[in-house]
Amino acid sequence: MNMGTHKKNYKMRKNISSLLILIISTLLMITCTDSYMGIEQVKTSSVKPEKITIKEVVPKSGALEIHFTLPKGNPDISQVVASYINKQGEKMEFKVSRYSSFILVEGFIGTSERTVELACIDNSGNQSETTVVKAAPLISPVELALQTMKIEPAFGGIKVEWENPQGNPFVIHVLTADTLQKGIVSLEEDLKQVIYSRDSTNTFAYIRPYAAIKQDFGFYVSDKWKNKTDTLIGSFTPFKEELIDFNLVEPVTYFNPTYYGGSRDYDTYAINPATGIQNDGNCHGSNFGPHKMFNGVITANDYYVYKFVRNLTDPDKSKQELEQNAYATFDLHMEVRLSRVKIYPRPSSSYTYNRSSVKRFRIWGTNDANTEKWAKFPETWTLIGEYVGKEPVSRDNLTAEEIEYFNYNQEYTISEDNVNPEAQTTATFRYMRLQLMESYNPVISYYTINEFEMFGDIQQYY
């Protein structure tokens, strides 16, 4: 290539580059009339949108459900806002998007007519003129809870019941007597006894522990909207209740408990041929025997008893069948009327509402007047109660509250939680036979319990 041709090509490339720069600059100048740095500017307006139209107002418990229609032909409306002034003089505000057809305005107390202002807001922040709604809500959840509240003496304290049909969240505050100075007594809130309600079925609670003397209690209800009811006051005498001393509880051997690290055949080991009574269970070893249910330890891996297996020696495994009932028998060394029991399972997460943790059980009782207690069962014993453990909403998605309850607060009130109409829940007894009937996973071949804690009114010691 000669020098003239090289210069000619260079000049051509330079001209093309200049043309491209000119074209790009022209395009940028055009687009910059509506943009900045290549980002589209939001166009704003100062024109207020028209008012919304109210279609219907539906009274709710402590709330108003307001149905509305947006102004037609205005696609720029972004949200609807409703507000009112509560009884504390504070402005309460609620918002929904343009895609909603109603707005729920909550937090009312009382059933008198209330005034709510509604407006719509567009993308430019312009707010329409207000539309005023006047309507009366239904009785609020906190007022209903107080109106329906029942308080009665219970073992070791008092029982509180209320209604919460919609499962609204609120708090029940407990007040107890506090002596300010000699001769002057007032009710002060006990912050350790706060009751939280947020469902429609679990609407009772026990307040413990309190001495078995007549005393004053007070209750009021509050919610997240800062509403607060009047205070309900009453005098009650809790029933006497004591924690049963686990050191006094002793396993007995009259029903032939055994210790072997594995399942045993039902026909060979389960039934006492002399009495026809099912023997106590076969435990995994002496370190896992019935006495481990009563040692005050709630975080170990203690009591471990196998279910007997029918046809265990049959070579056809399909014919083998677990006998779900397993027993353990104790001398409490006291005459007692039980008020409640607590079960502490193995603490591992795999046992929470699962595996060998006990789901259904019975408590049988008798005393020294029953001279045939070791030769006849159950006909000479008294069924104190039968109890069934709770199920979580979903075993695969346990909540923190469900886990906490199962591991540390799994309590059964002897009378109220009994599911067997033939039980005599108020009977007193010295000897107890615990019948385990079902585990959370019934195909597991054993039961486990860490601690079986008992409370009641002790009549006398032996």
Tab-separated table of C-alpha atoms in Angstrom:
chain	number	residue	atom	x	y	z
A	1	MET	CA	0.000	0.000	0.000
A	2	ASN	CA	1.412	3.414	-0.995
A	3	MET	CA	1.416	6.507	1.175
A	4	GLY	CA	-1.472	8.179	-0.731
A	5	THR	CA	-3.805	5.247	-0.273
A	6	HIS	CA	-2.985	5.062	3.482
A	7	LYS	CA	-3.804	8.756	3.972
A	8	LYS	CA	-7.048	8.342	2.026
A	9	ASN	CA	-8.218	5.434	4.232
A	10	TYR	CA	-7.286	7.278	7.416
A	11	LYS	CA	-9.306	10.305	6.329
A	12	MET	CA	-12.310	8.093	5.540
A	13	ARG	CA	-12.212	6.435	8.987
A	14	LYS	CA	-11.940	9.825	10.642
A	15	ASN	CA	-15.012	11.085	8.793
A	16	ILE	CA	-17.032	7.988	9.767
A	17	SER	CA	-16.061	8.440	13.428
A	18	SER	CA	-17.067	12.098	13.341
A	19	LEU	CA	-20.425	11.149	11.810
A	20	LEU	CA	-21.108	8.563	14.528
A	21	ILE	CA	-20.245	11.051	17.256
A	22	LEU	CA	-22.630	13.562	15.680
A	23	ILE	CA	-25.475	11.024	15.502
A	24	ILE	CA	-24.993	9.908	19.134
A	25	SER	CA	-24.809	13.505	20.367
A	26	THR	CA	-28.020	14.342	18.524
A	27	LEU	CA	-29.815	11.326	20.095
A	28	LEU	CA	-28.604	12.316	23.557
A	29	MET	CA	-29.846	15.848	23.093
A	30	ILE	CA	-33.258	14.541	22.063
A	31	THR	CA	-33.605	12.115	24.994
A	32	CYS	CA	-32.247	14.577	27.544
A	33	THR	CA	-35.287	16.726	27.067
A	34	ASP	CA	-37.231	14.116	29.149
A	35	SER	CA	-34.479	12.450	31.158
A	36	TYR	CA	-31.447	12.969	33.300
A	37	MET	CA	-28.327	10.799	33.064
A	38	GLY	CA	-30.354	8.338	31.031
A	39	ILE	CA	-32.942	7.795	33.875
A	40	GLU	CA	-36.524	8.643	33.085
A	41	GLN	CA	-37.956	11.481	35.177
A	42	VAL	CA	-41.232	10.856	37.015
A	43	LYS	CA	-43.822	13.275	35.836
A	44	THR	CA	-45.739	14.866	38.722
A	45	SER	CA	-49.000	16.695	38.952
A	46	SER	CA	-50.572	19.000	41.502
A	47	VAL	CA	-54.146	18.016	40.663
A	48	LYS	CA	-55.955	16.282	43.525
A	49	PRO	CA	-57.773	13.034	42.750
A	50	GLU	CA	-61.513	12.883	43.261
A	51	LYS	CA	-63.051	11.505	46.453
A	52	ILE	CA	-63.626	7.815	46.946
A	53	THR	CA	-67.167	6.424	47.153
A	54	ILE	CA	-68.311	4.279	50.087
A	55	LYS	CA	-70.230	1.149	49.102
A	56	GLU	CA	-70.761	-0.610	52.435
A	57	VAL	CA	-69.647	-0.556	56.059
A	58	VAL	CA	-69.535	-3.891	57.895
A	59	PRO	CA	-69.255	-3.714	61.711
A	60	LYS	CA	-66.655	-6.075	63.171
A	61	SER	CA	-65.446	-6.816	66.696
A	62	GLY	CA	-63.618	-3.611	67.632
A	63	ALA	CA	-63.377	-2.670	63.945
A	64	LEU	CA	-65.138	-1.400	60.822
A	65	GLU	CA	-64.691	-3.042	57.430
A	66	ILE	CA	-65.224	-0.248	54.920
A	67	HIS	CA	-65.833	-1.180	51.265
A	68	PHE	CA	-65.181	1.580	48.697
A	69	THR	CA	-64.893	2.435	45.020
A	70	LEU	CA	-62.033	4.518	43.579
A	71	PRO	CA	-62.654	7.488	41.298
A	72	LYS	CA	-63.092	6.270	37.738
A	73	GLY	CA	-60.604	7.082	35.036
A	74	ASN	CA	-57.650	7.830	37.331
A	75	PRO	CA	-54.889	5.209	36.959
A	76	ASP	CA	-52.469	7.262	39.093
A	77	ILE	CA	-54.126	6.530	42.438
A	78	SER	CA	-51.700	4.531	44.585
A	79	GLN	CA	-53.407	3.951	47.952
A	80	VAL	CA	-56.348	4.578	50.246
A	81	VAL	CA	-55.861	5.900	53.774
A	82	ALA	CA	-58.333	5.716	56.661
A	83	SER	CA	-57.870	7.426	60.019
A	84	TYR	CA	-59.629	8.220	63.284
A	85	ILE	CA	-58.777	9.697	66.676
A	86	ASN	CA	-58.765	7.123	69.476
A	87	LYS	CA	-59.836	7.691	73.068
A	88	GLN	CA	-56.277	8.617	74.038
A	89	GLY	CA	-56.378	11.478	71.514
A	90	GLU	CA	-53.959	9.748	69.132
A	91	LYS	CA	-54.454	9.507	65.396
A	92	MET	CA	-54.789	5.916	64.181
A	93	GLU	CA	-54.063	5.394	60.484
A	94	PHE	CA	-54.573	2.429	58.129
A	95	LYS	CA	-53.550	2.030	54.482
A	96	VAL	CA	-54.328	-0.299	51.582
A	97	SER	CA	-53.196	-0.290	47.971
A	98	ARG	CA	-55.353	0.706	44.997
A	99	TYR	CA	-55.933	-2.978	44.303
A	100	SER	CA	-57.988	-3.447	47.482
A	101	SER	CA	-61.740	-2.996	47.515
A	102	PHE	CA	-62.039	-2.538	51.288
A	103	ILE	CA	-60.038	-1.359	54.284
A	104	LEU	CA	-60.208	-2.760	57.832
A	105	VAL	CA	-60.067	-0.051	60.472
A	106	GLU	CA	-59.297	-1.582	63.882
A	107	GLY	CA	-58.663	-0.665	67.493
A	108	PHE	CA	-62.074	0.623	68.572
A	109	ILE	CA	-63.352	0.098	72.089
A	110	GLY	CA	-67.015	0.528	72.965
A	111	THR	CA	-70.009	0.219	70.646
A	112	SER	CA	-70.879	3.879	70.144
A	113	GLU	CA	-70.791	5.503	66.709
A	114	ARG	CA	-67.287	6.413	65.533
A	115	THR	CA	-66.063	8.789	62.827
A	116	VAL	CA	-63.547	7.608	60.242
A	117	GLU	CA	-62.044	9.766	57.484
A	118	LEU	CA	-60.966	8.187	54.199
A	119	ALA	CA	-58.993	9.635	51.297
A	120	CYS	CA	-57.095	8.367	48.281
A	121	ILE	CA	-53.559	9.398	47.358
A	122	ASP	CA	-52.047	9.423	43.857
A	123	ASN	CA	-48.513	8.792	42.648
A	124	SER	CA	-47.678	12.491	42.979
A	125	GLY	CA	-48.619	12.500	46.646
A	126	ASN	CA	-51.814	14.447	46.101
A	127	GLN	CA	-54.563	13.575	48.552
A	128	SER	CA	-58.241	13.747	47.727
A	129	GLU	CA	-60.868	15.465	49.834
A	130	THR	CA	-61.877	13.245	52.759
A	131	THR	CA	-64.919	11.027	52.785
A	132	VAL	CA	-66.436	10.706	56.257
A	133	VAL	CA	-67.890	7.445	57.539
A	134	LYS	CA	-69.902	7.215	60.747
A	135	ALA	CA	-70.716	3.756	62.069
A	136	ALA	CA	-70.690	1.709	65.291
A	137	PRO	CA	-68.329	-1.267	65.690
A	138	LEU	CA	-69.253	-4.452	67.541
A	139	ILE	CA	-67.963	-5.107	71.041
A	140	SER	CA	-64.162	-5.246	71.042
A	141	PRO	CA	-62.193	-8.436	71.775
A	142	VAL	CA	-60.847	-7.062	75.079
A	143	GLU	CA	-64.315	-6.063	76.305
A	144	LEU	CA	-65.766	-9.440	75.311
A	145	ALA	CA	-62.953	-11.221	77.140
A	146	LEU	CA	-63.672	-9.278	80.330
A	147	GLN	CA	-67.449	-9.703	80.054
A	148	THR	CA	-67.164	-13.486	79.631
A	149	MET	CA	-64.352	-13.969	82.127
A	150	LYS	CA	-64.871	-16.674	84.756
A	151	ILE	CA	-62.589	-17.045	87.754
A	152	GLU	CA	-62.691	-19.978	90.146
A	153	PRO	CA	-60.415	-21.571	92.721
A	154	ALA	CA	-58.047	-24.268	91.487
A	155	PHE	CA	-55.343	-26.422	93.015
A	156	GLY	CA	-52.495	-24.155	94.012
A	157	GLY	CA	-54.132	-21.040	92.580
A	158	ILE	CA	-57.043	-19.958	90.416
A	159	LYS	CA	-58.388	-20.812	86.976
A	160	VAL	CA	-59.264	-18.030	84.530
A	161	GLU	CA	-61.505	-18.588	81.485
A	162	TRP	CA	-62.567	-16.135	78.767
A	163	GLU	CA	-63.915	-16.003	75.213
A	164	ASN	CA	-61.938	-15.045	72.118
A	165	PRO	CA	-64.019	-16.377	69.187
A	166	GLN	CA	-61.997	-14.598	66.489
A	167	GLY	CA	-58.609	-15.502	67.919
A	168	ASN	CA	-57.581	-11.869	68.364
A	169	PRO	CA	-54.317	-11.117	70.195
A	170	PHE	CA	-54.629	-9.463	73.595
A	171	VAL	CA	-53.144	-9.601	77.083
A	172	ILE	CA	-54.808	-10.423	80.404
A	173	HIS	CA	-53.073	-8.686	83.301
A	174	VAL	CA	-53.178	-10.267	86.771
A	175	LEU	CA	-53.201	-8.150	89.917
A	176	THR	CA	-52.536	-9.522	93.385
A	177	ALA	CA	-52.637	-8.059	96.877
A	178	ASP	CA	-49.635	-6.008	97.910
A	179	THR	CA	-49.286	-4.627	101.438
A	180	LEU	CA	-47.957	-1.089	101.128
A	181	GLN	CA	-47.836	-0.540	104.865
A	182	LYS	CA	-49.553	-1.901	107.925
A	183	GLY	CA	-53.306	-1.869	107.415
A	184	ILE	CA	-53.149	-0.687	103.791
A	185	VAL	CA	-53.471	-3.271	101.012
A	186	SER	CA	-53.667	-2.535	97.293
A	187	LEU	CA	-53.712	-4.607	94.124
A	188	GLU	CA	-50.535	-4.486	92.078
A	189	GLU	CA	-49.834	-6.160	88.734
A	190	ASP	CA	-47.833	-9.372	88.949
A	191	LEU	CA	-45.639	-9.206	85.839
A	192	LYS	CA	-44.793	-12.914	86.137
A	193	GLN	CA	-48.439	-13.880	85.649
A	194	VAL	CA	-49.246	-12.183	82.340
A	195	ILE	CA	-51.615	-14.225	80.150
A	196	TYR	CA	-51.360	-13.946	76.361
A	197	SER	CA	-54.384	-14.923	74.265
A	198	ARG	CA	-54.274	-15.274	70.500
A	199	ASP	CA	-56.518	-18.180	69.522
A	200	SER	CA	-60.162	-19.193	69.826
A	201	THR	CA	-59.748	-22.556	71.596
A	202	ASN	CA	-57.002	-22.156	74.204
A	203	THR	CA	-59.024	-19.718	76.298
A	204	PHE	CA	-58.176	-20.627	79.868
A	205	ALA	CA	-55.151	-20.445	82.140
A	206	TYR	CA	-54.104	-21.416	85.639
A	207	ILE	CA	-52.454	-18.817	87.866
A	208	ARG	CA	-50.055	-20.468	90.315
A	209	PRO	CA	-48.671	-20.824	92.928
A	210	TYR	CA	-50.706	-19.254	95.705
A	211	ALA	CA	-51.334	-20.331	99.283
A	212	ALA	CA	-54.664	-21.896	100.245
A	213	ILE	CA	-55.938	-18.743	101.977
A	214	LYS	CA	-58.608	-16.269	100.915
A	215	GLN	CA	-57.062	-13.448	98.904
A	216	ASP	CA	-57.968	-10.765	96.366
A	217	PHE	CA	-57.193	-10.960	92.656
A	218	GLY	CA	-57.787	-8.446	89.884
A	219	PHE	CA	-57.859	-8.756	86.072
A	220	TYR	CA	-57.936	-6.347	83.175
A	221	VAL	CA	-57.393	-6.804	79.434
A	222	SER	CA	-55.343	-4.706	76.998
A	223	ASP	CA	-54.468	-4.903	73.302
A	224	LYS	CA	-51.897	-3.573	70.847
A	225	TRP	CA	-54.088	-0.543	70.134
A	226	LYS	CA	-53.512	0.672	73.741
A	227	ASN	CA	-57.082	-0.154	74.727
A	228	LYS	CA	-57.563	-1.144	78.340
A	229	THR	CA	-60.672	-2.488	80.083
A	230	ASP	CA	-61.916	-1.897	83.583
A	231	THR	CA	-60.575	-4.183	86.325
A	232	LEU	CA	-62.502	-7.243	87.494
A	233	ILE	CA	-61.838	-7.914	91.203
A	234	GLY	CA	-62.748	-10.921	93.330
A	235	SER	CA	-61.740	-12.854	96.437
A	236	PHE	CA	-60.830	-16.530	96.099
A	237	THR	CA	-59.326	-19.308	98.189
A	238	PRO	CA	-57.041	-21.609	96.160
A	239	PHE	CA	-57.220	-25.332	96.896
A	240	LYS	CA	-54.296	-26.788	98.767
A	241	GLU	CA	-51.665	-28.231	96.434
A	242	GLU	CA	-48.145	-29.548	96.951
A	243	LEU	CA	-45.450	-30.831	94.649
A	244	ILE	CA	-45.126	-34.560	95.295
A	245	ASP	CA	-41.636	-35.291	96.620
A	246	PHE	CA	-40.069	-37.602	94.036
A	247	ASN	CA	-37.739	-38.977	96.715
A	248	LEU	CA	-40.704	-40.702	98.355
A	249	VAL	CA	-41.964	-42.446	95.206
A	250	GLU	CA	-40.735	-46.028	94.977
A	251	PRO	CA	-41.286	-48.632	92.241
A	252	VAL	CA	-42.816	-51.931	93.389
A	253	THR	CA	-42.171	-55.358	91.898
A	254	TYR	CA	-45.523	-57.108	92.438
A	255	PHE	CA	-46.214	-56.984	88.703
A	256	ASN	CA	-42.856	-58.500	87.752
A	257	PRO	CA	-40.944	-55.748	85.898
A	258	THR	CA	-37.943	-57.031	83.935
A	259	TYR	CA	-34.713	-55.593	82.538
A	260	TYR	CA	-33.484	-56.712	79.146
A	261	GLY	CA	-32.002	-54.654	76.318
A	262	GLY	CA	-34.487	-55.574	73.621
A	263	SER	CA	-38.066	-56.478	72.747
A	264	ARG	CA	-39.668	-59.519	74.374
A	265	ASP	CA	-42.382	-61.913	73.251
A	266	TYR	CA	-45.862	-61.109	74.547
A	267	ASP	CA	-46.995	-64.704	75.065
A	268	THR	CA	-43.845	-65.621	76.998
A	269	TYR	CA	-43.236	-62.528	79.143
A	270	ALA	CA	-46.282	-60.242	79.178
A	271	ILE	CA	-48.919	-62.152	81.144
A	272	ASN	CA	-48.563	-63.506	84.672
A	273	PRO	CA	-49.909	-67.090	84.385
A	274	ALA	CA	-50.999	-67.092	88.038
A	275	THR	CA	-53.133	-63.929	87.887
A	276	GLY	CA	-53.711	-63.286	84.175
A	277	ILE	CA	-52.559	-59.699	84.698
A	278	GLN	CA	-50.154	-58.058	82.278
A	279	ASN	CA	-46.760	-57.611	83.888
A	280	ASP	CA	-45.006	-54.287	84.185
A	281	GLY	CA	-42.855	-53.442	81.216
A	282	ASN	CA	-39.432	-54.697	80.246
A	283	CYS	CA	-36.939	-51.851	80.634
A	284	HIS	CA	-33.788	-51.389	78.580
A	285	GLY	CA	-31.640	-51.881	81.693
A	286	SER	CA	-31.434	-50.978	85.380
A	287	ASN	CA	-30.328	-47.446	84.451
A	288	PHE	CA	-33.575	-46.971	82.527
A	289	GLY	CA	-36.032	-48.389	85.067
A	290	PRO	CA	-39.249	-46.876	86.511
A	291	HIS	CA	-37.332	-45.174	89.355
A	292	LYS	CA	-35.762	-42.865	86.738
A	293	MET	CA	-39.168	-41.237	86.188
A	294	PHE	CA	-38.913	-39.827	89.718
A	295	ASN	CA	-35.414	-38.422	90.194
A	296	GLY	CA	-35.956	-34.700	89.560
A	297	VAL	CA	-33.966	-34.708	86.298
A	298	ILE	CA	-35.793	-33.303	83.273
A	299	THR	CA	-32.959	-33.111	80.734
A	300	ALA	CA	-31.612	-36.672	80.629
A	301	ASN	CA	-32.425	-39.874	78.726
A	302	ASP	CA	-33.977	-41.866	81.557
A	303	TYR	CA	-37.000	-44.203	81.629
A	304	TYR	CA	-36.979	-46.525	78.601
A	305	VAL	CA	-39.463	-49.415	78.433
A	306	TYR	CA	-40.102	-51.812	75.543
A	307	LYS	CA	-43.536	-52.700	74.242
A	308	PHE	CA	-44.162	-56.441	74.215
A	309	VAL	CA	-44.344	-57.988	70.749
A	310	ARG	CA	-46.938	-60.571	69.803
A	311	ASN	CA	-45.590	-63.432	67.678
A	312	LEU	CA	-42.049	-62.183	68.149
A	313	THR	CA	-40.552	-65.614	67.385
A	314	ASP	CA	-42.637	-66.142	64.247
A	315	PRO	CA	-40.282	-66.186	61.230
A	316	ASP	CA	-42.976	-64.335	59.281
A	317	LYS	CA	-42.236	-60.745	60.344
A	318	SER	CA	-45.590	-59.555	58.993
A	319	LYS	CA	-47.330	-61.400	61.833
A	320	GLN	CA	-45.408	-59.573	64.557
A	321	GLU	CA	-47.525	-56.984	66.350
A	322	LEU	CA	-46.641	-54.418	69.014
A	323	GLU	CA	-48.711	-54.460	72.196
A	324	GLN	CA	-49.133	-50.741	72.829
A	325	ASN	CA	-49.958	-51.023	76.550
A	326	ALA	CA	-46.991	-50.902	78.926
A	327	TYR	CA	-47.171	-50.547	82.729
A	328	ALA	CA	-45.122	-49.273	85.675
A	329	THR	CA	-46.274	-49.495	89.301
A	330	PHE	CA	-45.320	-47.337	92.305
A	331	ASP	CA	-45.817	-46.869	96.019
A	332	LEU	CA	-46.120	-43.111	96.641
A	333	HIS	CA	-45.777	-43.579	100.435
A	334	MET	CA	-48.593	-41.090	100.860
A	335	GLU	CA	-52.351	-40.845	100.429
A	336	VAL	CA	-52.933	-38.162	97.826
A	337	ARG	CA	-55.593	-36.624	95.662
A	338	LEU	CA	-53.779	-35.686	92.462
A	339	SER	CA	-54.463	-32.283	90.950
A	340	ARG	CA	-52.168	-32.318	87.911
A	341	VAL	CA	-49.153	-34.045	86.399
A	342	LYS	CA	-46.396	-32.919	84.052
A	343	ILE	CA	-44.472	-35.077	81.605
A	344	TYR	CA	-40.949	-34.188	80.578
A	345	PRO	CA	-39.903	-36.103	77.421
A	346	ARG	CA	-36.438	-36.757	76.065
A	347	PRO	CA	-35.082	-33.309	75.145
A	348	SER	CA	-33.774	-34.230	71.681
A	349	SER	CA	-35.723	-32.604	68.855
A	350	SER	CA	-36.349	-36.008	67.267
A	351	TYR	CA	-38.604	-36.876	70.261
A	352	THR	CA	-40.685	-33.677	70.079
A	353	TYR	CA	-44.227	-34.806	69.124
A	354	ASN	CA	-42.532	-37.885	67.717
A	355	ARG	CA	-40.975	-41.304	68.223
A	356	SER	CA	-41.320	-42.899	71.675
A	357	SER	CA	-42.699	-39.866	73.519
A	358	VAL	CA	-45.925	-40.743	75.345
A	359	LYS	CA	-49.127	-39.448	73.740
A	360	ARG	CA	-51.902	-41.327	75.608
A	361	PHE	CA	-51.769	-42.716	79.153
A	362	ARG	CA	-53.894	-43.696	82.142
A	363	ILE	CA	-53.379	-43.339	85.878
A	364	TRP	CA	-54.765	-46.107	88.108
A	365	GLY	CA	-54.839	-45.842	91.891
A	366	THR	CA	-55.619	-47.905	94.975
A	367	ASN	CA	-54.748	-48.068	98.677
A	368	ASP	CA	-54.125	-50.537	101.480
A	369	ALA	CA	-57.829	-51.286	101.905
A	370	ASN	CA	-57.641	-53.172	98.596
A	371	THR	CA	-56.297	-56.524	99.777
A	372	GLU	CA	-56.434	-57.975	96.259
A	373	LYS	CA	-54.504	-55.161	94.619
A	374	TRP	CA	-51.616	-57.388	93.500
A	375	ALA	CA	-53.841	-60.285	92.413
A	376	LYS	CA	-56.599	-58.479	90.521
A	377	PHE	CA	-56.308	-55.654	88.032
A	378	PRO	CA	-58.052	-53.551	86.892
A	379	GLU	CA	-61.260	-54.581	88.674
A	380	THR	CA	-60.023	-53.753	92.193
A	381	TRP	CA	-58.260	-50.545	91.144
A	382	THR	CA	-59.707	-47.081	90.455
A	383	LEU	CA	-59.179	-45.360	87.123
A	384	ILE	CA	-58.071	-41.878	88.154
A	385	GLY	CA	-57.937	-40.501	84.629
A	386	GLU	CA	-56.998	-40.955	80.986
A	387	TYR	CA	-55.081	-38.274	79.092
A	388	VAL	CA	-54.120	-37.507	75.505
A	389	GLY	CA	-51.203	-35.292	74.463
A	390	LYS	CA	-51.714	-32.333	72.163
A	391	GLU	CA	-50.903	-32.341	68.480
A	392	PRO	CA	-49.102	-29.354	66.920
A	393	VAL	CA	-50.589	-27.615	63.907
A	394	SER	CA	-47.913	-29.261	61.760
A	395	ARG	CA	-45.321	-31.754	62.991
A	396	ASP	CA	-43.068	-30.721	60.112
A	397	ASN	CA	-43.224	-27.010	61.008
A	398	LEU	CA	-43.183	-26.727	64.787
A	399	THR	CA	-43.435	-23.263	66.302
A	400	ALA	CA	-41.215	-22.121	69.164
A	401	GLU	CA	-44.283	-22.097	71.446
A	402	GLU	CA	-45.190	-25.685	70.531
A	403	ILE	CA	-41.657	-26.894	71.206
A	404	GLU	CA	-41.497	-25.026	74.527
A	405	TYR	CA	-44.832	-26.486	75.623
A	406	PHE	CA	-43.962	-30.086	74.743
A	407	ASN	CA	-40.553	-30.117	76.405
A	408	TYR	CA	-41.207	-28.034	79.529
A	409	ASN	CA	-44.935	-27.305	80.012
A	410	GLN	CA	-46.696	-30.523	79.032
A	411	GLU	CA	-49.237	-30.476	81.843
A	412	TYR	CA	-52.421	-32.492	82.414
A	413	THR	CA	-55.015	-31.346	84.935
A	414	ILE	CA	-56.485	-34.462	86.519
A	415	SER	CA	-60.166	-33.498	86.292
A	416	GLU	CA	-60.395	-31.068	83.374
A	417	ASP	CA	-58.084	-32.927	80.981
A	418	ASN	CA	-59.462	-36.404	81.634
A	419	VAL	CA	-61.038	-37.952	78.502
A	420	ASN	CA	-62.515	-41.087	80.102
A	421	PRO	CA	-66.041	-40.683	81.564
A	422	GLU	CA	-65.547	-43.738	83.801
A	423	ALA	CA	-62.610	-42.156	85.654
A	424	GLN	CA	-62.938	-41.032	89.281
A	425	THR	CA	-60.659	-38.011	89.173
A	426	THR	CA	-61.157	-36.963	92.807
A	427	ALA	CA	-60.283	-40.330	94.359
A	428	THR	CA	-57.340	-40.526	96.750
A	429	PHE	CA	-54.789	-43.330	96.548
A	430	ARG	CA	-51.410	-44.578	97.742
A	431	TYR	CA	-50.369	-46.970	94.986
A	432	MET	CA	-50.242	-45.859	91.368
A	433	ARG	CA	-50.135	-47.943	88.214
A	434	LEU	CA	-49.162	-45.935	85.151
A	435	GLN	CA	-50.496	-47.352	81.881
A	436	LEU	CA	-48.768	-46.101	78.741
A	437	MET	CA	-51.156	-46.592	75.832
A	438	GLU	CA	-49.823	-44.805	72.765
A	439	SER	CA	-46.610	-43.149	71.604
A	440	TYR	CA	-46.486	-40.266	69.125
A	441	ASN	CA	-45.112	-42.754	66.616
A	442	PRO	CA	-46.973	-46.025	67.408
A	443	VAL	CA	-44.619	-48.180	65.323
A	444	ILE	CA	-41.702	-47.370	67.650
A	445	SER	CA	-41.118	-50.420	69.860
A	446	TYR	CA	-40.618	-48.580	73.169
A	447	TYR	CA	-41.676	-45.620	75.356
A	448	THR	CA	-39.478	-42.968	76.938
A	449	ILE	CA	-40.124	-40.473	79.755
A	450	ASN	CA	-37.570	-38.295	81.485
A	451	GLU	CA	-39.641	-37.192	84.471
A	452	PHE	CA	-43.220	-37.692	85.680
A	453	GLU	CA	-43.928	-34.749	87.969
A	454	MET	CA	-47.030	-34.774	90.188
A	455	PHE	CA	-48.969	-32.243	92.267
A	456	GLY	CA	-51.842	-32.771	94.681
A	457	ASP	CA	-53.445	-32.543	98.093
A	458	ILE	CA	-51.572	-34.933	100.413
A	459	GLN	CA	-53.838	-36.504	103.028
A	460	GLN	CA	-51.204	-38.428	104.985
A	461	TYR	CA	-47.767	-39.998	104.703
A	462	TYR	CA	-46.726	-43.644	105.190
